[in-house]
Coordinates of C-alpha atoms in Angstrom, one line a residue:
Chain Y
X1 CA 76.0 132.0 116.8
X2 CA 79.4 133.3 115.4
X3 CA 81.0 132.9 119.0
X4 CA 83.9 130.5 118.3
X5 CA 87.1 130.9 117.4
X6 CA 86.5 131.8 113.4
X7 CA 86.1 135.1 115.1
X8 CA 89.6 135.3 116.6
X9 CA 91.2 134.6 113.6
X10 CA 89.4 137.5 111.4
X11 CA 90.6 140.0 114.2
X12 CA 94.2 138.4 113.8
X13 CA 94.0 140.2 110.7
X14 CA 93.1 136.8 108.4
X15 CA 90.0 136.2 106.4
X16 CA 87.4 134.4 109.1
X17 CA 87.3 130.9 109.3
X18 CA 90.8 130.5 107.6
X19 CA 93.1 130.0 110.7
X20 CA 92.9 126.7 111.5
X21 CA 93.5 125.8 107.6
X22 CA 97.5 127.3 108.6
X23 CA 99.1 124.5 109.6
X24 CA 98.1 122.3 106.3
X25 CA 98.5 124.8 104.2
X26 CA 102.4 126.1 105.6
X27 CA 102.8 122.1 105.3
X28 CA 101.4 121.8 102.3
X29 CA 103.5 125.4 101.4
X30 CA 107.3 124.6 102.5
X31 CA 106.7 121.4 101.9
X32 CA 105.0 120.6 98.5
X33 CA 104.6 123.7 95.9
X34 CA 108.3 125.5 96.9
X35 CA 110.2 121.8 95.9
X36 CA 107.6 121.8 93.1
X37 CA 108.1 125.0 92.1
X38 CA 111.7 124.9 92.6
X39 CA 112.0 121.6 90.4
X40 CA 110.4 123.1 87.8
X41 CA 113.2 126.2 87.8
X42 CA 115.4 123.6 87.7
X43 CA 114.4 121.9 84.4
X44 CA 115.1 125.6 82.6
X45 CA 118.4 126.7 84.9
X46 CA 120.1 123.3 85.4
X47 CA 123.3 122.9 83.3
X48 CA 122.9 126.6 82.6
X49 CA 119.4 128.9 82.0
X50 CA 117.4 128.5 78.6
X51 CA 115.4 125.8 77.0
X52 CA 118.1 123.1 76.3
X53 CA 116.3 120.7 78.9
X54 CA 113.3 120.9 76.4
X55 CA 115.0 121.0 72.3
X56 CA 116.4 117.6 74.4
X57 CA 114.0 116.1 75.5
X58 CA 112.0 116.6 72.2
X59 CA 114.6 116.3 69.4
X60 CA 115.7 112.8 71.2
X61 CA 113.7 109.8 69.0
X62 CA 113.6 108.0 72.8
X63 CA 112.2 110.6 74.4
X64 CA 109.6 110.9 72.3
X65 CA 109.3 106.6 72.0
X66 CA 109.1 107.3 76.0
X67 CA 106.1 109.9 75.9
X68 CA 104.3 108.4 72.6
X69 CA 104.8 104.7 74.8
X70 CA 102.7 106.2 77.8
X71 CA 100.3 107.4 76.1
X72 CA 99.0 104.5 74.5
X73 CA 99.8 102.1 77.3
X74 CA 97.0 105.0 78.9
X75 CA 95.2 104.0 76.4
X76 CA 95.1 101.0 76.0
X77 CA 94.6 100.0 79.9
X78 CA 91.8 102.7 80.3
X79 CA 89.4 101.5 77.2
X80 CA 90.2 97.7 78.6
X81 CA 89.2 98.9 82.2
X82 CA 86.0 100.7 81.0
X83 CA 84.8 97.5 79.0
X84 CA 85.5 94.8 81.9
X85 CA 84.2 98.5 85.2
X86 CA 81.2 98.3 82.6
X87 CA 79.2 94.7 83.5
X88 CA 80.2 94.4 87.0
X89 CA 79.4 97.9 87.6
X90 CA 75.9 97.4 86.1
X91 CA 75.7 94.3 88.2
X92 CA 76.8 96.0 91.2
X93 CA 74.3 98.2 90.4
X94 CA 70.8 96.2 90.5
X95 CA 72.0 92.6 92.1
X96 CA 70.6 91.2 95.5
X97 CA 73.1 93.2 98.3
X98 CA 73.7 89.3 99.8
X99 CA 75.0 88.7 96.3
X100 CA 76.9 92.4 95.9
X101 CA 78.7 93.0 99.2
X102 CA 80.4 89.8 98.5
X103 CA 82.0 91.2 95.6
X104 CA 82.3 94.9 96.9
X105 CA 84.4 93.1 99.4
X106 CA 86.7 91.5 97.6
X107 CA 87.1 94.7 95.5
X108 CA 88.2 96.0 98.7
X109 CA 90.3 93.4 99.2
X110 CA 92.4 94.3 96.2
X111 CA 92.4 97.3 96.5
X112 CA 93.7 97.6 99.9
X113 CA 96.1 94.8 99.3
X114 CA 99.6 96.6 99.1
X115 CA 100.5 96.9 95.8
X116 CA 103.0 95.5 95.4
X117 CA 102.2 92.5 96.8
X118 CA 99.6 92.5 93.7
X119 CA 102.6 93.9 91.1
X120 CA 104.5 90.6 92.5
X121 CA 101.7 87.9 92.3
X122 CA 101.3 88.6 88.9
X123 CA 105.5 89.2 88.0
X124 CA 105.0 85.4 89.0
X125 CA 101.5 84.4 87.4
X126 CA 103.2 85.8 84.2
X127 CA 106.3 84.6 83.5
X128 CA 107.8 82.2 81.0
X129 CA 106.7 78.7 84.0
X130 CA 104.3 80.9 84.8
X131 CA 100.6 79.2 85.9
X132 CA 99.1 80.8 83.5
X133 CA 101.2 79.9 80.3
X134 CA 101.2 76.2 82.3
X135 CA 97.5 76.2 82.4
X136 CA 97.1 77.5 78.7
X137 CA 99.4 74.4 77.7
X138 CA 97.6 72.0 79.5
X139 CA 94.8 73.0 78.2
X140 CA 96.3 73.0 74.8
X141 CA 95.1 76.0 73.3
X142 CA 99.4 77.0 73.3
X143 CA 102.3 75.0 72.0
X144 CA 105.0 77.0 73.3
X145 CA 104.9 79.7 76.9
X146 CA 103.1 83.3 75.3
X147 CA 105.2 86.3 76.1
X148 CA 103.1 87.5 79.3
X149 CA 105.8 89.9 80.7
X150 CA 108.0 92.3 80.2
X151 CA 106.1 94.2 77.6
X152 CA 102.6 95.5 76.6
X153 CA 100.4 92.7 77.7
X154 CA 102.7 92.6 81.3
X155 CA 101.4 96.0 82.0
X156 CA 98.0 95.8 80.4
X157 CA 96.9 92.8 82.8
X158 CA 98.6 94.5 85.9
X159 CA 97.4 98.1 85.4
X160 CA 93.7 97.4 84.5
X161 CA 94.1 95.5 87.6
X162 CA 95.2 98.0 90.0
X163 CA 92.9 100.4 88.4
X164 CA 89.6 98.5 88.0
X165 CA 88.3 99.7 91.4
X166 CA 88.9 103.2 90.6
X167 CA 86.3 102.4 86.9
X168 CA 83.9 99.9 88.6
X169 CA 83.0 101.8 92.4
X170 CA 82.4 105.2 90.9
X171 CA 80.1 103.2 87.8
X172 CA 78.2 101.7 90.3
X173 CA 76.9 105.2 91.7
X174 CA 76.4 106.5 88.7
X175 CA 74.6 103.1 87.5
X176 CA 72.0 103.4 90.9
X177 CA 71.4 106.9 89.9
X178 CA 69.3 106.2 86.8
X179 CA 65.2 105.8 87.3
X180 CA 65.1 102.0 85.9
X181 CA 61.7 103.1 85.0
X182 CA 63.3 105.4 82.2
X183 CA 64.0 101.5 80.5
X184 CA 60.8 100.2 81.9
X185 CA 59.8 103.1 79.2
X186 CA 61.8 102.1 76.5
X187 CA 60.4 98.3 76.3
X188 CA 56.9 99.3 76.6
X189 CA 57.5 101.5 73.5
X190 CA 58.9 98.7 72.0
X191 CA 62.4 99.1 72.0
X192 CA 64.4 96.5 71.9
X193 CA 66.8 95.8 74.7
X194 CA 70.0 95.6 72.8
X195 CA 68.2 99.4 71.1
X196 CA 67.2 100.4 75.2
X197 CA 71.7 99.5 75.6
X198 CA 72.9 102.2 73.6
X199 CA 70.0 104.6 73.0
X200 CA 69.4 104.3 77.6
X201 CA 71.2 103.1 79.3
X202 CA 74.7 104.0 77.7
X203 CA 74.4 107.6 76.9
X204 CA 72.9 108.0 81.3
X205 CA 76.1 107.0 82.0
X206 CA 77.9 108.1 79.8
X207 CA 79.1 110.8 82.0
X208 CA 80.5 108.3 84.4
X209 CA 82.6 106.7 82.1
X210 CA 83.9 109.2 81.0
X211 CA 84.6 110.9 84.9
X212 CA 86.2 107.2 85.6
X213 CA 88.3 107.4 82.4
X214 CA 89.6 110.1 82.5
X215 CA 91.0 109.5 85.9
X216 CA 92.2 105.8 85.3
X217 CA 93.7 107.7 82.8
X218 CA 95.6 110.2 84.1
X219 CA 96.5 108.1 87.4
X220 CA 98.2 106.1 84.5
X221 CA 100.2 108.1 83.0
X222 CA 102.1 108.6 85.8
X223 CA 102.4 104.8 87.3
X224 CA 105.1 103.8 88.4
X225 CA 105.4 100.8 90.4
X226 CA 104.0 98.5 88.0
X227 CA 105.0 99.6 85.0
X228 CA 108.5 99.3 86.3
X229 CA 107.7 95.3 87.2
X230 CA 105.6 94.6 84.9
X231 CA 106.8 97.0 81.6
X232 CA 110.2 95.9 79.7
X233 CA 112.6 98.2 78.9
X234 CA 111.4 98.8 75.0
X235 CA 108.2 100.3 75.9
X236 CA 109.4 102.3 79.8
X237 CA 106.9 104.7 80.7
X238 CA 107.5 108.4 81.5
X239 CA 107.3 108.5 85.8
X240 CA 110.5 105.1 85.0
X241 CA 112.3 107.8 82.4
X242 CA 112.2 110.7 85.0
X243 CA 113.1 108.2 87.9
X244 CA 116.0 106.9 86.1
X245 CA 117.0 109.7 84.6
X246 CA 117.4 111.6 87.4
X247 CA 118.9 109.1 90.5
X248 CA 121.3 106.3 88.0
X249 CA 122.0 109.3 85.3
X250 CA 122.2 112.8 88.3
X251 CA 120.5 114.2 84.6
X252 CA 118.0 116.5 87.2
X253 CA 118.3 119.0 84.3
X254 CA 116.1 116.1 82.1
X255 CA 114.5 114.8 84.8
X256 CA 113.0 118.1 85.8
X257 CA 111.8 118.8 82.2
X258 CA 110.4 115.8 81.7
X259 CA 108.2 116.1 85.1
X260 CA 106.9 119.2 84.0
X261 CA 105.8 117.8 80.7
X262 CA 103.6 115.7 83.2
X263 CA 102.7 117.8 85.6
X264 CA 101.0 119.5 82.6
X265 CA 99.7 117.6 81.0
X266 CA 97.7 115.4 84.1
X267 CA 96.9 118.9 85.4
X268 CA 95.1 119.3 82.4
X269 CA 93.5 116.2 82.5
X270 CA 92.3 117.0 86.0
X271 CA 90.6 120.1 84.9
X272 CA 88.8 118.3 82.1
X273 CA 87.7 115.5 85.1
X274 CA 86.5 118.0 87.5
X275 CA 84.5 119.8 85.0
X276 CA 82.8 116.5 83.7
X277 CA 82.4 115.3 87.5
X278 CA 80.4 118.9 88.5
X279 CA 78.5 118.3 85.4
X280 CA 77.5 115.1 86.0
X281 CA 76.5 116.0 90.3
X282 CA 74.1 119.4 88.1
X283 CA 72.6 117.3 85.3
X284 CA 71.6 114.4 88.8
X285 CA 69.4 116.7 89.9
X286 CA 67.0 117.3 87.0
Chain F
X1 CA 64.0 96.1 81.9
X2 CA 67.5 96.2 81.1
X3 CA 68.2 97.8 84.7
X4 CA 65.8 95.2 86.7
X5 CA 67.8 92.3 87.4
X6 CA 64.2 89.7 87.8
X7 CA 63.7 90.6 84.5
X8 CA 66.7 90.4 82.7
X9 CA 66.4 86.7 81.5
X10 CA 69.3 85.4 79.6
X11 CA 71.3 88.4 79.5
X12 CA 71.1 88.1 83.7
X13 CA 73.1 84.1 83.1
X14 CA 75.8 86.2 81.1
X15 CA 76.5 89.1 83.4
X16 CA 76.5 87.1 86.2
X17 CA 78.5 85.0 84.9
X18 CA 81.4 87.7 83.8
X19 CA 81.0 89.6 87.3
X20 CA 82.0 86.5 88.8
X21 CA 84.6 86.1 86.5
X22 CA 86.0 89.5 87.0
X23 CA 86.2 88.8 91.1
X24 CA 88.0 85.8 90.7
X25 CA 90.6 87.7 88.7
X26 CA 90.0 89.9 91.7
X27 CA 91.3 87.7 94.1
X28 CA 93.2 85.0 91.9
X29 CA 96.6 87.0 92.7
X30 CA 95.9 87.8 96.4
X31 CA 95.0 84.0 97.3
X32 CA 98.1 82.6 94.8
X33 CA 100.5 84.1 96.7
X34 CA 99.2 83.3 100.1
X35 CA 98.9 79.7 99.0
X36 CA 102.8 80.5 96.8
X37 CA 104.3 81.4 100.2
X38 CA 103.9 77.5 102.1
X39 CA 105.3 76.2 99.0
X40 CA 108.3 74.6 99.0
X41 CA 109.8 75.3 94.9
X42 CA 112.6 77.4 95.3
X43 CA 111.2 78.5 92.0
X44 CA 107.5 79.5 92.6
X45 CA 106.6 76.0 90.6
X46 CA 102.7 75.5 91.0
X47 CA 101.1 73.5 92.2
X48 CA 104.1 73.4 94.1
X49 CA 105.9 69.8 95.0
X50 CA 105.4 70.2 99.4
X51 CA 104.1 72.2 102.1
X52 CA 106.8 74.7 103.8
X53 CA 107.3 77.1 107.0
X54 CA 110.7 77.9 105.8
X55 CA 110.3 80.8 103.8
X56 CA 108.1 81.7 107.1
X57 CA 111.4 81.6 109.3
X58 CA 113.8 82.8 106.6
X59 CA 112.1 85.9 106.7
X60 CA 111.2 86.2 110.5
X61 CA 114.9 85.0 111.0
X62 CA 116.4 87.7 109.2
X63 CA 116.5 91.4 111.2
X64 CA 116.5 93.8 108.3
X65 CA 112.8 92.9 107.0
X66 CA 111.6 92.8 111.2
X67 CA 114.0 96.7 110.6
X68 CA 111.6 97.4 107.6
X69 CA 108.6 96.2 109.3
X70 CA 109.1 98.2 112.2
X71 CA 110.8 101.3 110.2
X72 CA 107.3 101.7 108.1
X73 CA 105.1 100.9 111.1
X74 CA 106.9 104.2 112.8
X75 CA 106.7 106.6 110.0
X76 CA 103.3 106.0 109.3
X77 CA 102.5 106.4 112.3
X78 CA 103.2 109.8 113.1
X79 CA 102.1 110.8 109.7
X80 CA 99.1 109.6 110.6
X81 CA 98.7 111.3 113.7
X82 CA 100.5 114.3 112.3
X83 CA 97.9 114.2 109.1
X84 CA 94.7 113.8 110.3
X85 CA 95.5 117.0 113.5
X86 CA 96.8 119.4 110.8
X87 CA 93.9 118.0 108.7
X88 CA 91.0 118.1 111.1
X89 CA 91.6 122.0 111.6
X90 CA 92.2 122.8 107.7
X91 CA 88.3 121.1 107.3
X92 CA 86.9 123.1 109.9
X93 CA 88.4 125.8 108.4
X94 CA 87.2 124.3 104.9
X95 CA 83.4 123.2 106.3
X96 CA 82.7 125.8 108.0
X97 CA 85.0 128.7 107.0
X98 CA 83.7 132.2 105.3
X99 CA 86.7 133.4 102.9
X100 CA 87.2 133.9 99.4
X101 CA 89.0 131.1 98.1
X102 CA 88.3 128.6 100.0
X103 CA 87.7 126.3 97.1
X104 CA 91.0 127.4 96.1
X105 CA 92.3 126.9 99.0
X106 CA 90.2 123.2 99.7
X107 CA 91.5 122.2 95.2
X108 CA 95.1 123.1 96.8
X109 CA 94.8 120.2 100.1
X110 CA 94.4 118.1 97.6
X111 CA 96.8 118.4 95.1
X112 CA 99.4 116.0 96.5
X113 CA 96.7 113.2 95.6
X114 CA 96.0 114.2 92.5
X115 CA 99.9 114.8 90.7
X116 CA 101.6 112.0 89.8
X117 CA 103.4 110.9 92.9
X118 CA 107.1 110.5 91.4
X119 CA 107.2 114.2 89.8
X120 CA 106.7 114.9 94.5
X121 CA 109.5 112.3 95.1
X122 CA 112.3 114.0 92.5
X123 CA 110.8 117.7 94.1
X124 CA 111.0 116.8 97.9
X125 CA 114.0 114.2 97.3
X126 CA 115.8 117.6 96.3
X127 CA 114.5 119.9 98.5
X128 CA 115.3 117.6 101.2
X129 CA 119.2 116.8 99.7
X130 CA 119.9 120.8 99.9
X131 CA 118.0 121.8 104.0
X132 CA 119.9 117.8 105.4
X133 CA 116.5 115.9 105.4
X134 CA 116.6 113.5 102.7
X135 CA 117.5 109.8 103.9
X136 CA 116.1 110.7 108.1
X137 CA 113.0 109.8 109.8
X138 CA 112.1 113.6 109.6
X139 CA 112.1 113.8 105.9
X140 CA 109.7 111.1 106.2
X141 CA 107.6 111.6 107.9
X142 CA 107.0 114.6 106.1
X143 CA 106.8 113.7 102.6
X144 CA 104.4 111.1 104.4
X145 CA 101.8 113.9 106.1
X146 CA 102.3 115.5 102.6
X147 CA 100.9 112.8 101.2
X148 CA 98.3 111.3 103.7
X149 CA 96.9 115.1 104.0
X150 CA 93.9 114.2 101.8
X151 CA 93.2 110.8 103.5
X152 CA 92.5 112.5 106.4
X153 CA 91.1 115.9 104.8
X154 CA 88.3 114.3 102.8
X155 CA 86.4 111.3 105.7
X156 CA 86.9 114.7 108.3
X157 CA 85.3 117.3 105.7
X158 CA 82.7 114.9 104.1
X159 CA 81.2 114.2 108.5
X160 CA 81.9 117.8 109.4
X161 CA 79.4 118.8 106.5
X162 CA 76.8 116.3 107.6
X163 CA 77.0 117.5 110.9
X164 CA 74.8 120.1 112.6
X165 CA 76.1 122.6 113.5
X166 CA 72.7 124.0 115.1
X167 CA 74.0 121.5 118.0
X168 CA 77.8 122.7 118.8
X169 CA 76.2 126.4 119.4
X170 CA 73.1 124.3 121.7
X171 CA 75.4 123.3 123.5
X172 CA 77.6 126.8 123.5
X173 CA 74.5 128.2 124.7
X174 CA 74.1 126.4 127.0
X175 CA 77.5 127.5 128.7
X176 CA 79.8 125.2 127.5
X177 CA 83.3 126.7 125.4
X178 CA 83.2 126.9 122.3
X179 CA 86.0 124.9 122.5
X180 CA 84.6 122.8 124.9
X181 CA 81.7 122.5 122.9
X182 CA 84.2 120.5 119.3
X183 CA 86.0 118.5 122.1
X184 CA 82.6 117.3 123.5
X185 CA 80.5 117.4 121.4
X186 CA 81.0 118.3 117.4
X187 CA 84.2 115.4 117.1
X188 CA 82.6 112.7 119.3
X189 CA 79.4 113.6 116.6
X190 CA 82.3 112.9 113.8
X191 CA 83.8 110.3 114.9
X192 CA 83.3 108.0 112.1
X193 CA 85.4 110.1 109.6
X194 CA 87.7 111.2 112.4
X195 CA 88.3 107.4 112.3
X196 CA 89.1 106.4 108.2
X197 CA 90.7 108.9 108.3
X198 CA 93.5 107.5 110.6
X199 CA 92.9 104.7 109.0
X200 CA 93.4 105.6 105.1
X201 CA 96.6 108.2 106.4
X202 CA 98.6 105.0 108.2
X203 CA 97.9 103.0 104.6
X204 CA 98.7 106.3 102.9
X205 CA 102.1 106.3 104.1
X206 CA 102.8 102.0 104.9
X207 CA 102.1 101.2 100.9
X208 CA 104.2 104.3 99.7
X209 CA 106.6 103.0 97.8
X210 CA 108.0 105.6 95.2
X211 CA 109.2 108.7 97.6
X212 CA 109.9 106.0 100.1
X213 CA 112.4 104.6 97.1
X214 CA 114.6 108.6 96.9
X215 CA 114.5 108.9 100.7
X216 CA 115.4 105.1 102.1
X217 CA 119.2 105.7 102.7
X218 CA 120.9 101.9 103.4
X219 CA 120.6 102.0 107.1
X220 CA 116.7 103.9 106.4
X221 CA 114.6 101.7 104.5
X222 CA 110.9 100.8 105.2
X223 CA 108.9 97.9 104.5
X224 CA 108.0 98.8 100.7
X225 CA 111.8 99.2 99.8
X226 CA 112.8 96.4 101.2
X227 CA 110.4 94.3 99.2
X228 CA 111.1 96.7 96.1
X229 CA 114.7 95.7 96.3
X230 CA 113.8 92.2 96.5
X231 CA 111.4 91.7 94.1
X232 CA 114.4 93.9 91.6
X233 CA 117.3 91.6 93.2
X234 CA 115.1 87.8 92.4
X235 CA 111.8 86.2 92.6
X236 CA 112.4 84.7 96.4
X237 CA 109.6 83.2 98.0
X238 CA 110.8 84.9 100.6
X239 CA 109.1 88.2 99.7
X240 CA 105.7 86.1 99.1
X241 CA 105.6 85.4 102.5
X242 CA 106.4 88.4 103.6
X243 CA 102.9 90.0 101.3
X244 CA 101.1 87.1 103.0
X245 CA 101.9 88.5 105.9
X246 CA 100.8 91.9 104.1
X247 CA 97.3 90.2 103.1
X248 CA 96.6 88.9 106.3
X249 CA 96.9 92.1 108.3
X250 CA 94.7 93.9 105.4
X251 CA 92.0 91.4 106.2
X252 CA 92.1 92.5 109.7
X253 CA 92.3 96.0 109.5
X254 CA 89.0 95.3 106.8
X255 CA 87.1 93.5 109.3
X256 CA 88.3 95.4 112.5
X257 CA 87.3 98.7 110.7
X258 CA 83.8 96.6 109.1
X259 CA 82.9 96.0 113.1
X260 CA 83.8 99.4 114.5
X261 CA 82.3 101.0 111.9
X262 CA 79.2 99.4 112.7
X263 CA 79.9 100.6 116.6
X264 CA 80.2 103.3 116.1
X265 CA 77.4 104.3 114.5
X266 CA 74.7 103.1 117.2

C-alpha cells in the first residue's frame, strides 16, 4: 500500500516522500542556512575583500589567548564531568529502581531548571561572602575567602553542574548494555575488582565515555551564558568574545571570522562524535 | 561482580555515598535559590536574618517583569506550535520517505541543535537587521522555531518509527482516505511523541537566552533577557523570587508530564 500522499508528491517532480519536509526545509534554508552563509561571507568581505580578519584573529595575542582559554576550559570541564559522571552512571545502571528514580528525578529537575536560574544560584553561592566560603571558613578549613568566581574555578564548577546530566544519562545506557556475566567470568578467573574494572568495565564503557565526553567538549566550546557570568575578564571564552565583538565593538568582520572558526571546529568534532556513536551502535550488536 | 549491586561489598558504600553527594550537588542551587527568595537580606546573606515575601511583592508590582513573562509565554507558545506542526510533517518524510539524501536532510534539520547558539544568534541578527525583522515578535518567533524544530523532530520521529504503518494501511483498505487514516489512526498512536515535542519545543524557546539577547529591543524583551539584564546590573533578591517561580513552574511541568505520560501510554 503506497496509496498515500507520498505518491502524489512524486508526481509533482519531487522524490517520493520528500514533499512533507518542504516547510521545514524552507524554514531552515531561508532563516538558518542563508544567514549563516551570509555571515561567513562577511568574514572575508567586511570591511574589504580579503583574509585580513583571519590575519587579525590569529595574529593577535589577545585573540589567540581567547582560543587557548576556550580549549582549556572545555578540556577541564570535560575531564571533571567524566570523572564525576562515571560513578553516578555506574550506580544508576545497577541500583534498585526505587532508589535510582529519586536520583533520576533530581537530574531531570536540575536539567529542566532555567539555565539563568542555575547560573544565578552559583553566582550567589560562590561569592566572596557566599555560603561556600563562609562554610569553609566556619569549619576552619580556610582562613580567608577563596576566589571562587570570575576565574577558571567558577566557570568549571558552573559548567560541570550544567554538563553532568548530558554525560550521566547516555553513560547509564552504555553501562546497562554491558553483560554482567563478563564481570562474573573475570572474577571467577581470579581477577581482583580493580583488575576487572581496569580490564573489563572501563574498556567496555569507553565508547560511551568518548561519545559523551566529546559531546560535552563540543557544547562547552561554544557556551556563552555561564562562562560570561561566572568567568572573569582575563579568561574570556570564544562565544563571549564573538558576542562582544559584534555587539559592543560592532566589528562584524572579525566577529564573523571568529564565528566561522568556532563553527568549523564544532562541526568537525561533531562529525567524529557521530562516527563514534555509529560505531557503538554496530558494536553493540555483537 | 562490579555490575551486581548486591555483591559490591565495601565499594557499594563508597559509590552510593558518592552518588548521594552528586545528587545533593545537583539539588543544592535549586533549593538554595528558593530559600533565598524568602530571605529578608538585601545582600543575600545566608542563612537569612529573617523571612519575608517582599521580593515577591516587588516582583509582582513591577510591570516590566510581568510583561517579560507574558512576552516569553507568547513567543514560546507560537514557536512551539509552529515547530511541532512543521516538525510533524517533516517527520513523516524523514521516517517514511523513499528518497536519496534522507539522512542528509535529517542532519540538516537537526543542525540548529548542534551549532553553537552564538553563531546562529549573530547570523540571524545580521540577517534580520537587513530585512527589518530585528526586535520584532515575528523575528523572535522565526528564530525560536528554528531552534525548537530539532526538539520537535526527535521525539516525533522516534514515535513514528515505533508505529506499525500497516495499521494505517489497514484503515485505508477499509475505506478511509489517506488523510483520515493519518488523522484518526496514526496521530493518536504517536501522541506521546507529539506531547513530548510540545513540551520540549516550548522549553527550548522559553529558556532561550543568547538569540534573545541580540533580538530584544527596549520594548520587546523576554523573561531570560530581563533576568540577564538584572544579573549584569546587580544580584537583587527579586531575581531569586523570579527564579523560584520558574523552579515551581519546572516542577509543575515535570509532574504534569509524568502524569500525562502515564495516562497517554495506557
